[in-house]
Short mmCIF file of N, CA and C in Angstrom, two decimals:
data_model
loop_
_atom_site.label_atom_id
_atom_site.label_comp_id
_atom_site.label_asym_id
_atom_site.label_seq_id
_atom_site.Cartn_x
_atom_site.Cartn_y
_atom_site.Cartn_z
N MET A 1 0.86 -1.09 -0.17
CA MET A 1 0.02 0.08 -0.09
C MET A 1 0.75 1.28 -0.02
N LEU A 2 0.08 2.30 -0.11
CA LEU A 2 0.96 3.58 -0.39
C LEU A 2 0.97 4.37 1.20
N ASP A 3 1.89 4.57 1.15
CA ASP A 3 2.40 5.46 2.59
C ASP A 3 2.17 6.71 2.12
N TRP A 4 0.97 7.28 2.39
CA TRP A 4 0.82 8.56 2.35
C TRP A 4 1.52 9.72 3.03
N SER A 5 2.03 9.17 4.00
CA SER A 5 2.72 10.14 4.73
C SER A 5 4.39 10.48 3.80
N ALA A 6 4.72 9.48 3.53
CA ALA A 6 6.12 9.86 2.77
C ALA A 6 5.92 10.06 1.75
N ALA A 7 4.58 10.04 0.83
CA ALA A 7 4.94 11.17 -0.33
C ALA A 7 4.43 12.09 -0.18
N LEU A 8 3.67 12.74 0.90
CA LEU A 8 3.52 13.88 1.02
C LEU A 8 4.83 14.70 1.32
N SER A 9 5.45 13.94 2.21
CA SER A 9 6.85 14.92 2.95
C SER A 9 7.91 14.59 1.71
N SER A 10 7.86 13.87 0.58
CA SER A 10 8.51 13.94 -0.61
C SER A 10 8.33 14.89 -1.44
N LEU A 11 6.80 15.08 -1.28
CA LEU A 11 6.35 16.38 -2.43
C LEU A 11 6.83 17.62 -1.70
N ALA A 12 6.87 17.93 -0.46
CA ALA A 12 6.97 18.60 0.15
C ALA A 12 8.77 19.48 0.40
N ALA A 13 9.33 17.76 0.18
CA ALA A 13 10.91 18.40 0.02
C ALA A 13 10.85 18.80 -1.44
N GLN A 14 10.40 18.50 -2.40
CA GLN A 14 10.41 18.97 -3.74
C GLN A 14 9.99 20.03 -4.03
N ALA A 15 9.20 20.66 -3.58
CA ALA A 15 8.09 22.14 -3.68
C ALA A 15 8.89 23.07 -3.92
N PRO A 16 9.96 23.80 -3.26
CA PRO A 16 10.85 24.56 -3.26
C PRO A 16 11.67 24.58 -4.81
N LEU A 17 11.94 23.21 -4.97
CA LEU A 17 12.65 22.88 -6.46
C LEU A 17 12.09 22.85 -7.26
N ALA A 18 10.30 22.63 -7.38
CA ALA A 18 9.32 22.88 -8.60
C ALA A 18 9.15 24.20 -8.60
N ALA A 19 9.08 24.78 -7.53
CA ALA A 19 8.52 26.40 -7.39
C ALA A 19 10.13 27.14 -8.32
N LEU A 20 10.85 26.60 -7.67
CA LEU A 20 12.24 27.38 -8.40
C LEU A 20 12.14 27.24 -9.87
N VAL A 21 11.71 25.89 -10.63
CA VAL A 21 11.46 25.67 -11.95
C VAL A 21 10.41 26.14 -12.60
N VAL A 22 9.00 26.38 -12.17
CA VAL A 22 7.87 27.36 -12.31
C VAL A 22 8.62 28.80 -12.43
N ALA A 23 8.84 29.27 -11.59
CA ALA A 23 9.48 30.49 -11.51
C ALA A 23 10.45 30.83 -12.75
N SER A 24 11.49 29.89 -12.68
CA SER A 24 12.46 30.09 -14.13
C SER A 24 11.83 30.22 -15.18
N VAL A 25 10.84 28.93 -15.64
CA VAL A 25 9.99 28.95 -16.87
C VAL A 25 9.39 30.44 -17.13
N TYR A 26 8.74 30.61 -15.96
CA TYR A 26 7.98 31.87 -16.07
C TYR A 26 8.40 33.12 -16.62
N PHE A 27 9.51 33.28 -15.51
CA PHE A 27 10.47 34.60 -16.19
C PHE A 27 11.00 34.59 -17.58
N THR A 28 11.65 33.29 -17.98
CA THR A 28 12.31 33.01 -18.88
C THR A 28 11.04 33.38 -20.18
N LEU A 29 9.83 32.51 -20.07
CA LEU A 29 8.77 33.22 -21.07
C LEU A 29 8.48 34.24 -21.44
N LYS A 30 8.54 35.03 -19.98
CA LYS A 30 7.66 36.76 -19.92
C LYS A 30 8.89 37.31 -20.76
N ARG A 31 10.54 37.47 -20.43
CA ARG A 31 11.50 37.88 -21.42
C ARG A 31 10.95 37.54 -22.57
N GLU A 32 10.89 36.29 -23.13
CA GLU A 32 10.82 36.12 -24.47
C GLU A 32 9.59 36.65 -24.98
N ILE A 33 8.29 36.45 -24.50
CA ILE A 33 7.43 37.34 -24.88
C ILE A 33 7.41 39.06 -25.12
N GLU A 34 8.10 39.37 -24.04
CA GLU A 34 8.55 41.01 -24.08
C GLU A 34 9.47 41.17 -25.75
N LYS A 35 10.18 40.16 -25.85
CA LYS A 35 11.27 40.43 -27.18
C LYS A 35 10.43 40.37 -28.30
N VAL A 36 9.69 39.24 -28.38
CA VAL A 36 8.77 39.07 -29.44
C VAL A 36 7.73 40.61 -29.69
N ARG A 37 7.28 40.78 -28.55
CA ARG A 37 6.28 42.14 -28.54
C ARG A 37 7.03 43.57 -28.81
N SER A 38 8.09 43.42 -28.10
CA SER A 38 9.14 44.34 -28.82
C SER A 38 9.44 44.63 -30.55
N GLU A 39 9.56 43.34 -30.76
CA GLU A 39 10.00 43.27 -31.97
C GLU A 39 9.22 43.19 -32.87
N ILE A 40 7.81 43.36 -32.79
CA ILE A 40 6.64 43.22 -33.33
C ILE A 40 6.01 44.64 -33.70
N SER A 41 6.43 45.61 -32.41
CA SER A 41 6.51 46.74 -32.29
C SER A 41 7.21 47.84 -33.23
N ALA A 42 8.21 47.13 -33.00
CA ALA A 42 9.27 47.64 -33.69
C ALA A 42 9.14 47.66 -35.48
N ARG A 43 8.50 46.66 -35.74
CA ARG A 43 8.47 46.16 -37.29
C ARG A 43 7.39 47.06 -37.65
N THR A 44 6.02 46.81 -36.68
CA THR A 44 4.83 47.87 -37.20
C THR A 44 5.12 49.40 -37.17
N GLU A 45 5.94 49.58 -36.33
CA GLU A 45 6.47 51.36 -36.57
C GLU A 45 6.93 51.45 -37.53
N GLU A 46 7.88 50.69 -38.40
CA GLU A 46 8.94 50.70 -39.28
C GLU A 46 8.08 50.68 -40.39
N ALA A 47 6.96 49.79 -40.34
CA ALA A 47 5.51 49.46 -41.34
C ALA A 47 5.04 50.82 -41.78
N ARG A 48 4.59 51.39 -40.54
CA ARG A 48 3.70 52.86 -40.57
C ARG A 48 4.37 54.10 -41.43
N LYS A 49 5.79 53.79 -40.78
CA LYS A 49 6.65 54.89 -41.15
C LYS A 49 6.80 54.59 -42.84
N GLU A 50 7.24 53.47 -43.35
CA GLU A 50 7.17 53.37 -44.77
C GLU A 50 6.16 53.54 -45.67
N MET A 51 4.97 53.60 -45.11
CA MET A 51 3.84 53.18 -45.40
C MET A 51 3.34 54.86 -45.30
N GLY A 52 3.69 55.93 -44.33
CA GLY A 52 3.39 57.35 -44.58
C GLY A 52 4.18 57.94 -45.35
N GLU A 53 5.36 57.58 -45.89
CA GLU A 53 6.39 57.95 -46.72
C GLU A 53 6.01 57.94 -47.94
N LYS A 54 5.69 56.53 -48.61
CA LYS A 54 5.04 56.02 -49.56
C LYS A 54 3.56 56.87 -49.96
N ILE A 55 2.67 56.99 -48.81
CA ILE A 55 1.43 57.71 -49.33
C ILE A 55 2.02 59.28 -49.48
N GLU A 56 2.74 60.00 -49.04
CA GLU A 56 3.16 61.31 -49.08
C GLU A 56 3.58 61.34 -50.56
N SER A 57 4.40 60.17 -51.08
CA SER A 57 5.08 60.19 -52.18
C SER A 57 3.64 60.19 -53.15
N VAL A 58 2.77 59.21 -53.21
CA VAL A 58 1.70 59.21 -54.09
C VAL A 58 1.03 60.49 -54.03
N LYS A 59 0.81 61.26 -52.80
CA LYS A 59 0.19 62.54 -52.89
C LYS A 59 0.84 63.63 -53.48
N LEU A 60 2.70 63.61 -53.47
CA LEU A 60 2.82 64.38 -54.61
C LEU A 60 2.95 64.45 -55.93
N GLU A 61 2.88 63.55 -56.09
CA GLU A 61 2.81 62.76 -57.77
C GLU A 61 1.50 62.92 -58.06
N LEU A 62 0.30 62.98 -57.02
CA LEU A 62 -0.78 63.41 -57.36
C LEU A 62 -1.16 64.70 -58.05
N ALA A 63 -0.35 65.47 -57.04
CA ALA A 63 -0.60 66.97 -57.17
C ALA A 63 0.29 67.19 -58.31
N ASP A 64 1.30 66.71 -58.41
CA ASP A 64 1.77 67.10 -60.11
C ASP A 64 1.14 66.57 -61.19
N LEU A 65 0.70 65.68 -60.99
CA LEU A 65 -0.32 65.21 -62.21
C LEU A 65 -1.70 66.07 -62.63
N LYS A 66 -2.07 66.38 -61.42
CA LYS A 66 -3.14 67.60 -61.25
C LYS A 66 -2.52 68.72 -62.18
N LEU A 67 -1.46 69.05 -61.70
CA LEU A 67 -0.71 70.38 -62.58
C LEU A 67 -0.74 70.21 -63.75
N ARG A 68 -0.25 69.13 -64.36
CA ARG A 68 -0.08 68.59 -65.64
C ARG A 68 -1.17 68.59 -66.55
N VAL A 69 -2.26 67.89 -65.76
CA VAL A 69 -3.64 67.85 -66.91
C VAL A 69 -4.32 69.22 -66.51
N ALA A 70 -4.10 70.06 -65.65
CA ALA A 70 -4.57 71.61 -66.13
C ALA A 70 -3.84 72.17 -66.90
N SER A 71 -2.27 71.97 -67.14
CA SER A 71 -1.58 72.69 -68.05
C SER A 71 -2.12 72.23 -69.42
N VAL A 72 -2.06 70.92 -69.39
CA VAL A 72 -2.68 70.68 -70.98
C VAL A 72 -4.16 70.82 -71.28
N GLU A 73 -4.83 70.76 -70.21
CA GLU A 73 -6.28 71.39 -70.58
C GLU A 73 -6.64 72.95 -70.91
N ARG A 74 -5.76 73.54 -70.49
CA ARG A 74 -5.44 75.21 -70.61
C ARG A 74 -4.73 75.12 -71.84
N ALA A 75 -3.54 74.58 -72.38
CA ALA A 75 -3.33 74.37 -73.76
C ALA A 75 -4.25 74.05 -74.71
N LEU A 76 -4.97 73.35 -74.62
CA LEU A 76 -5.71 72.75 -75.46
C LEU A 76 -7.22 73.58 -75.78
N GLN A 77 -7.51 74.29 -74.67
CA GLN A 77 -8.36 75.29 -74.61
C GLN A 77 -8.10 76.39 -75.23
N GLY A 78 -6.84 77.07 -75.12
CA GLY A 78 -6.33 77.84 -75.83
C GLY A 78 -6.22 77.84 -77.29
N PHE A 79 -5.85 76.50 -77.91
CA PHE A 79 -5.15 76.32 -79.14
C PHE A 79 -6.77 76.31 -79.92
N SER A 80 -7.81 75.72 -79.09
CA SER A 80 -9.07 76.05 -79.53
C SER A 80 -9.95 77.06 -79.63
N GLU A 81 -9.57 78.13 -78.75
CA GLU A 81 -10.06 79.35 -78.74
C GLU A 81 -9.53 80.32 -79.86
N THR A 82 -8.02 80.11 -80.16
CA THR A 82 -7.24 80.59 -80.89
C THR A 82 -7.86 80.18 -82.38
N LEU A 83 -8.10 78.80 -82.68
CA LEU A 83 -8.39 78.50 -83.97
C LEU A 83 -9.66 78.75 -84.30
N ILE A 84 -10.50 79.07 -83.21
CA ILE A 84 -11.95 79.51 -83.45
C ILE A 84 -12.06 81.19 -83.87
N GLU A 85 -11.15 81.46 -83.05
CA GLU A 85 -10.82 83.04 -83.43
C GLU A 85 -10.26 83.44 -84.83
N PHE A 86 -9.25 82.32 -85.22
CA PHE A 86 -8.64 82.71 -86.62
C PHE A 86 -10.12 82.02 -87.47
N LEU A 87 -10.52 81.37 -87.41
CA LEU A 87 -11.46 81.07 -88.57
C LEU A 87 -12.70 81.82 -88.34
N ALA A 88 -13.08 82.85 -87.21
CA ALA A 88 -14.20 83.69 -87.53
C ALA A 88 -13.43 84.80 -87.89
N ALA A 89 -12.15 85.55 -88.17
CA ALA A 89 -11.57 86.52 -88.05
C ALA A 89 -11.49 86.05 -90.12
N ARG A 90 -11.42 85.24 -90.38
CA ARG A 90 -11.39 84.58 -91.79
C ARG A 90 -12.26 84.54 -92.61
N GLY A 91 -13.55 84.63 -91.73
CA GLY A 91 -14.89 84.45 -92.10
C GLY A 91 -15.55 82.96 -92.61
N VAL A 92 -14.57 81.86 -92.32
CA VAL A 92 -15.08 80.48 -92.03
C VAL A 92 -16.07 80.51 -91.32
N VAL A 93 -16.35 81.03 -90.41
CA VAL A 93 -17.46 80.95 -89.33
C VAL A 93 -18.05 82.33 -89.20
N SER A 94 -19.40 82.52 -89.41
CA SER A 94 -20.15 83.53 -89.58
C SER A 94 -21.21 83.85 -88.54
N GLU A 95 -22.09 85.02 -88.99
CA GLU A 95 -23.04 85.62 -88.12
C GLU A 95 -24.01 84.37 -87.67
N PRO A 96 -24.22 83.43 -88.31
CA PRO A 96 -25.84 82.72 -88.08
C PRO A 96 -24.92 81.40 -87.17
N GLU A 97 -23.74 81.05 -87.28
CA GLU A 97 -22.75 80.17 -86.34
C GLU A 97 -22.85 80.63 -85.07
N ARG A 98 -22.95 82.33 -84.83
CA ARG A 98 -22.81 82.68 -83.90
C ARG A 98 -23.85 83.07 -82.87
N VAL A 99 -25.01 83.26 -83.74
CA VAL A 99 -26.65 83.28 -83.34
C VAL A 99 -26.80 81.96 -82.84
N ALA A 100 -26.40 81.21 -83.84
CA ALA A 100 -26.68 79.42 -82.98
C ALA A 100 -25.85 79.06 -81.51
N LEU A 101 -24.95 79.61 -81.52
CA LEU A 101 -23.92 79.50 -80.56
C LEU A 101 -24.41 79.83 -78.98
N ARG A 102 -24.73 81.37 -79.50
CA ARG A 102 -25.61 82.14 -78.53
C ARG A 102 -27.05 81.90 -77.97
N GLY A 103 -27.54 81.32 -78.88
CA GLY A 103 -28.70 80.69 -78.39
C GLY A 103 -28.57 79.03 -77.46
N PHE A 104 -27.74 78.37 -77.92
CA PHE A 104 -27.48 77.36 -77.38
C PHE A 104 -27.12 77.69 -75.98
N LEU A 105 -26.20 78.78 -75.60
CA LEU A 105 -25.58 78.97 -74.51
C LEU A 105 -26.61 79.99 -73.46
N THR A 106 -27.63 80.82 -74.06
CA THR A 106 -28.96 81.10 -73.27
C THR A 106 -29.55 79.98 -72.80
N ALA A 107 -29.94 78.71 -73.67
CA ALA A 107 -30.82 78.13 -73.25
C ALA A 107 -30.24 76.92 -72.05
N MET A 108 -29.11 76.69 -72.07
CA MET A 108 -28.72 75.77 -71.14
C MET A 108 -27.73 76.61 -70.13
N LEU A 109 -27.99 78.45 -69.76
CA LEU A 109 -27.62 78.67 -68.69
C LEU A 109 -27.55 77.88 -67.29
N PRO A 110 -26.70 77.77 -66.88
CA PRO A 110 -26.61 77.11 -65.44
C PRO A 110 -27.35 77.92 -64.39
N PRO A 111 -28.06 77.31 -63.55
CA PRO A 111 -28.69 77.98 -62.58
C PRO A 111 -27.53 78.11 -61.09
N MET A 112 -27.45 79.84 -60.66
CA MET A 112 -26.54 79.91 -59.89
C MET A 112 -26.66 79.34 -58.51
N ARG A 113 -25.67 79.12 -57.81
CA ARG A 113 -25.53 78.49 -56.44
C ARG A 113 -24.55 78.95 -55.57
N SER A 114 -23.69 79.73 -55.64
CA SER A 114 -22.60 79.68 -55.13
C SER A 114 -22.03 81.26 -54.83
N LYS A 115 -20.68 81.10 -54.27
CA LYS A 115 -19.77 82.42 -54.06
C LYS A 115 -19.48 83.33 -55.45
N TYR A 116 -19.24 82.37 -56.58
CA TYR A 116 -18.50 83.18 -57.50
C TYR A 116 -19.63 83.18 -58.53
N TYR A 117 -20.46 81.93 -58.88
CA TYR A 117 -21.54 82.31 -59.87
C TYR A 117 -22.47 82.59 -59.42
N THR A 118 -22.80 83.68 -59.13
CA THR A 118 -24.14 84.35 -58.37
C THR A 118 -25.20 84.64 -59.10
N GLU A 119 -26.28 85.41 -58.65
CA GLU A 119 -27.50 85.73 -59.34
C GLU A 119 -26.84 86.92 -60.54
N GLU A 120 -26.24 87.78 -59.98
CA GLU A 120 -25.74 88.81 -60.35
C GLU A 120 -24.94 88.53 -61.68
N VAL A 121 -23.77 87.67 -61.85
CA VAL A 121 -23.26 86.96 -63.03
C VAL A 121 -24.01 86.25 -63.68
N ARG A 122 -24.78 85.91 -63.48
CA ARG A 122 -25.88 85.09 -64.33
C ARG A 122 -26.61 85.99 -65.20
N ARG A 123 -27.13 87.26 -64.58
CA ARG A 123 -27.74 88.09 -64.96
C ARG A 123 -27.30 88.84 -66.35
N ARG A 124 -25.98 89.36 -65.76
CA ARG A 124 -24.87 89.86 -66.61
C ARG A 124 -24.83 88.96 -67.69
N LEU A 125 -24.40 87.94 -67.42
CA LEU A 125 -24.12 86.84 -68.60
C LEU A 125 -25.21 86.59 -69.46
N LEU A 126 -26.44 86.77 -69.00
CA LEU A 126 -27.69 86.76 -69.96
C LEU A 126 -27.59 87.90 -70.70
N GLU A 127 -27.21 88.96 -70.26
CA GLU A 127 -27.64 90.39 -70.78
C GLU A 127 -26.29 90.40 -71.82
N LEU A 128 -25.43 90.01 -71.44
CA LEU A 128 -24.25 90.14 -72.56
C LEU A 128 -24.58 88.91 -74.07
N LEU A 129 -24.98 87.87 -73.41
CA LEU A 129 -25.49 86.89 -74.61
C LEU A 129 -26.53 87.37 -75.78
N GLU A 130 -27.31 88.06 -74.90
CA GLU A 130 -28.60 88.65 -75.67
C GLU A 130 -28.31 89.98 -76.72
N LYS A 131 -27.01 90.39 -76.27
CA LYS A 131 -26.76 91.48 -77.05
C LYS A 131 -26.49 91.54 -78.22
N ASP A 132 -26.71 92.10 -79.38
CA ASP A 132 -26.05 92.02 -80.91
C ASP A 132 -24.67 92.58 -80.96
N ASP A 133 -24.59 93.86 -80.73
CA ASP A 133 -23.50 94.33 -81.07
C ASP A 133 -22.81 94.62 -79.92
N VAL A 134 -21.66 93.82 -79.59
CA VAL A 134 -20.64 93.28 -78.80
C VAL A 134 -19.48 94.02 -79.21
N THR A 135 -19.12 94.68 -78.05
CA THR A 135 -17.65 95.34 -78.16
C THR A 135 -16.74 94.66 -77.48
N VAL A 136 -15.44 95.48 -77.55
CA VAL A 136 -14.20 94.73 -76.87
C VAL A 136 -14.23 94.47 -75.19
N ASP A 137 -15.21 95.80 -74.92
CA ASP A 137 -15.38 95.50 -73.35
C ASP A 137 -16.26 94.49 -72.83
N ASP A 138 -17.36 94.34 -74.00
CA ASP A 138 -18.23 93.40 -73.66
C ASP A 138 -17.48 91.72 -73.91
N LEU A 139 -16.35 91.68 -74.28
CA LEU A 139 -15.80 90.60 -74.93
C LEU A 139 -15.08 90.39 -73.23
N ARG A 140 -14.64 91.56 -72.88
CA ARG A 140 -13.46 91.62 -71.71
C ARG A 140 -14.60 91.18 -70.29
N GLU A 141 -15.55 91.76 -70.52
CA GLU A 141 -16.85 90.99 -69.18
C GLU A 141 -17.22 89.69 -69.30
N LEU A 142 -17.31 89.33 -70.74
CA LEU A 142 -17.44 88.21 -70.74
C LEU A 142 -16.34 86.85 -70.63
N ASP A 143 -15.13 87.31 -70.51
CA ASP A 143 -13.95 86.51 -70.19
C ASP A 143 -13.98 86.56 -68.67
N ARG A 144 -14.36 87.63 -68.09
CA ARG A 144 -14.10 87.62 -66.80
C ARG A 144 -15.51 87.01 -66.06
N LEU A 145 -16.57 86.90 -66.44
CA LEU A 145 -17.66 85.90 -66.34
C LEU A 145 -17.06 84.64 -66.44
N SER A 146 -16.44 84.18 -67.56
CA SER A 146 -16.61 82.50 -67.60
C SER A 146 -14.96 82.35 -66.69
N GLU A 147 -14.46 83.19 -66.46
CA GLU A 147 -13.24 82.99 -65.31
C GLU A 147 -14.03 82.52 -64.07
N LEU A 148 -15.02 83.36 -63.75
CA LEU A 148 -15.84 83.13 -62.53
C LEU A 148 -16.26 81.64 -62.46
N ILE A 149 -17.21 81.42 -63.74
CA ILE A 149 -18.02 80.19 -63.78
C ILE A 149 -16.75 78.81 -63.91
N TYR A 150 -15.50 79.04 -64.30
CA TYR A 150 -14.48 78.08 -64.22
C TYR A 150 -13.80 77.76 -62.95
N LYS A 151 -13.84 78.85 -62.06
CA LYS A 151 -13.35 78.90 -60.79
C LYS A 151 -14.50 78.04 -60.09
N GLU A 152 -15.42 78.73 -59.96
CA GLU A 152 -16.82 77.88 -59.60
C GLU A 152 -16.64 76.32 -59.96
N CYS A 153 -16.51 75.78 -61.19
CA CYS A 153 -16.69 74.70 -61.54
C CYS A 153 -15.07 73.83 -61.03
N LEU A 154 -14.07 74.46 -60.38
CA LEU A 154 -13.19 73.74 -59.97
C LEU A 154 -13.38 73.49 -58.87
N GLU A 155 -14.12 74.10 -57.62
CA GLU A 155 -14.24 74.21 -56.47
C GLU A 155 -15.30 73.51 -56.29
N THR A 156 -16.20 73.39 -56.77
CA THR A 156 -17.53 72.75 -56.74
C THR A 156 -17.45 70.97 -57.49
N GLY A 157 -16.88 71.11 -58.57
CA GLY A 157 -17.10 70.10 -59.50
C GLY A 157 -18.75 70.04 -60.19
N ARG A 158 -19.15 70.73 -60.21
CA ARG A 158 -20.59 70.71 -60.86
C ARG A 158 -20.65 70.61 -62.58
N GLU A 159 -21.18 69.53 -62.58
CA GLU A 159 -21.15 69.12 -64.13
C GLU A 159 -22.01 70.03 -64.68
N ASP A 160 -22.80 70.95 -64.77
CA ASP A 160 -23.46 71.63 -65.62
C ASP A 160 -22.43 72.42 -66.00
N LEU A 161 -21.43 73.33 -65.09
CA LEU A 161 -20.35 74.17 -65.02
C LEU A 161 -19.51 73.90 -65.92
N VAL A 162 -19.38 72.70 -65.86
CA VAL A 162 -18.11 71.92 -67.05
C VAL A 162 -18.76 72.09 -68.26
N LYS A 163 -19.79 71.54 -68.07
CA LYS A 163 -20.38 71.76 -69.89
C LYS A 163 -20.42 72.92 -70.50
N TYR A 164 -20.82 73.62 -69.81
CA TYR A 164 -20.90 75.19 -69.85
C TYR A 164 -19.70 76.61 -70.47
N TYR A 165 -18.56 75.54 -70.12
CA TYR A 165 -17.21 75.91 -70.59
C TYR A 165 -17.42 76.53 -72.02
N LYS A 166 -18.65 75.72 -72.81
CA LYS A 166 -18.47 76.21 -74.32
C LYS A 166 -18.33 77.54 -74.35
N LEU A 167 -18.81 78.38 -73.41
CA LEU A 167 -18.45 80.12 -73.41
C LEU A 167 -17.33 80.43 -74.10
N ARG A 168 -16.02 79.90 -73.68
CA ARG A 168 -14.87 79.87 -74.27
C ARG A 168 -14.96 80.26 -75.67
N ALA A 169 -15.60 79.07 -76.37
CA ALA A 169 -15.84 79.14 -77.83
C ALA A 169 -16.22 80.19 -78.28
N TYR A 170 -17.51 80.32 -77.69
CA TYR A 170 -18.09 81.83 -77.47
C TYR A 170 -17.77 82.74 -78.23
N ILE A 171 -16.30 83.39 -77.26
CA ILE A 171 -15.92 84.44 -76.68
C ILE A 171 -14.98 84.66 -77.81
N ALA A 172 -14.08 83.40 -78.16
CA ALA A 172 -13.32 83.32 -79.24
C ALA A 172 -13.92 83.77 -80.73
N LEU A 173 -15.15 83.11 -80.95
CA LEU A 173 -15.96 83.20 -81.74
C LEU A 173 -16.30 84.83 -82.38
N LEU A 174 -16.84 85.34 -80.85
CA LEU A 174 -17.16 86.70 -80.75
C LEU A 174 -15.78 87.75 -81.48
N ALA A 175 -14.67 87.50 -80.75
CA ALA A 175 -13.35 87.84 -80.62
C ALA A 175 -12.89 87.89 -82.40
N GLY A 176 -13.10 86.73 -82.72
CA GLY A 176 -12.75 86.69 -84.58
C GLY A 176 -13.59 87.50 -84.84
N LEU A 177 -14.80 87.75 -85.08
CA LEU A 177 -15.93 88.29 -85.41
C LEU A 177 -15.41 89.96 -85.53
N LEU A 178 -15.06 90.36 -84.11
CA LEU A 178 -14.46 91.73 -83.77
C LEU A 178 -13.43 92.05 -84.74
N ARG A 179 -12.24 91.19 -84.81
CA ARG A 179 -11.05 91.03 -85.50
C ARG A 179 -11.64 91.39 -87.00
N SER A 180 -12.45 90.56 -87.81
CA SER A 180 -12.75 90.40 -89.15
C SER A 180 -13.65 91.90 -89.26
N LYS A 181 -14.27 92.14 -88.24
CA LYS A 181 -15.30 93.35 -88.68
C LYS A 181 -14.30 94.61 -88.95
N ALA A 182 -13.45 94.73 -87.86
CA ALA A 182 -12.34 95.69 -87.79
C ALA A 182 -11.11 95.67 -88.97
N GLY A 183 -11.20 94.79 -89.39
CA GLY A 183 -10.24 94.50 -90.59
C GLY A 183 -11.00 94.46 -91.80
N GLN A 184 -12.19 94.52 -91.78
CA GLN A 184 -12.71 95.29 -93.19
C GLN A 184 -13.67 96.68 -93.09
N GLU A 185 -13.71 97.06 -91.69
CA GLU A 185 -13.52 98.71 -91.68
C GLU A 185 -12.32 99.31 -91.93
N GLY A 186 -11.44 98.63 -91.91
CA GLY A 186 -10.06 99.49 -91.99
C GLY A 186 -9.56 99.17 -93.25
N SER A 187 -9.81 98.51 -94.43
CA SER A 187 -9.87 98.38 -95.44
C SER A 187 -10.50 99.01 -96.43
N GLU A 188 -11.70 99.18 -95.95
CA GLU A 188 -12.69 100.14 -96.78
C GLU A 188 -12.23 101.39 -97.07
N PRO A 189 -12.20 101.97 -98.32
CA PRO A 189 -11.89 103.25 -98.72
C PRO A 189 -12.45 104.41 -97.97
N SER A 190 -11.88 105.43 -97.82
CA SER A 190 -12.47 106.59 -96.74
C SER A 190 -13.25 107.47 -97.74
#
């Protein structure tokens, strides 16, 4: 039979050794866990830093791309305006086309809703569109109004204002017709 008192006394004699082994294993595991935790923390911080740098790089490239696209947009717009103005001055585009484009622009005049494209700007634009004898000052005013509409378009992204940028073509057409008219008046005998 089993002598319980001998077994208990044997266990009691080995308890300090078992406690020492358990404590040793506990502290060793704790140190290893802390090493792994700090290693993971360092790697996570490094990954965050790299990700932040990459995001910043992408933001810079995107800003550069936006500038380039805006530059191409302005160049194409400038070219088309110059071409329309030249064709109108040469008589290729005439008064009926101007009237048709004016009617189109008047019909699709966008509603005002903001700080740049106000009701006053809309009314003034409508007045200038309805005017038959346009002057150089009227052209300057139309140009100023179109810049306000463009600024509004950039800030709000309104699709109706993007489409209304055809006003620039109308301004170029008027400029060409005014040049043609000035050229004809200058070449007429006095």
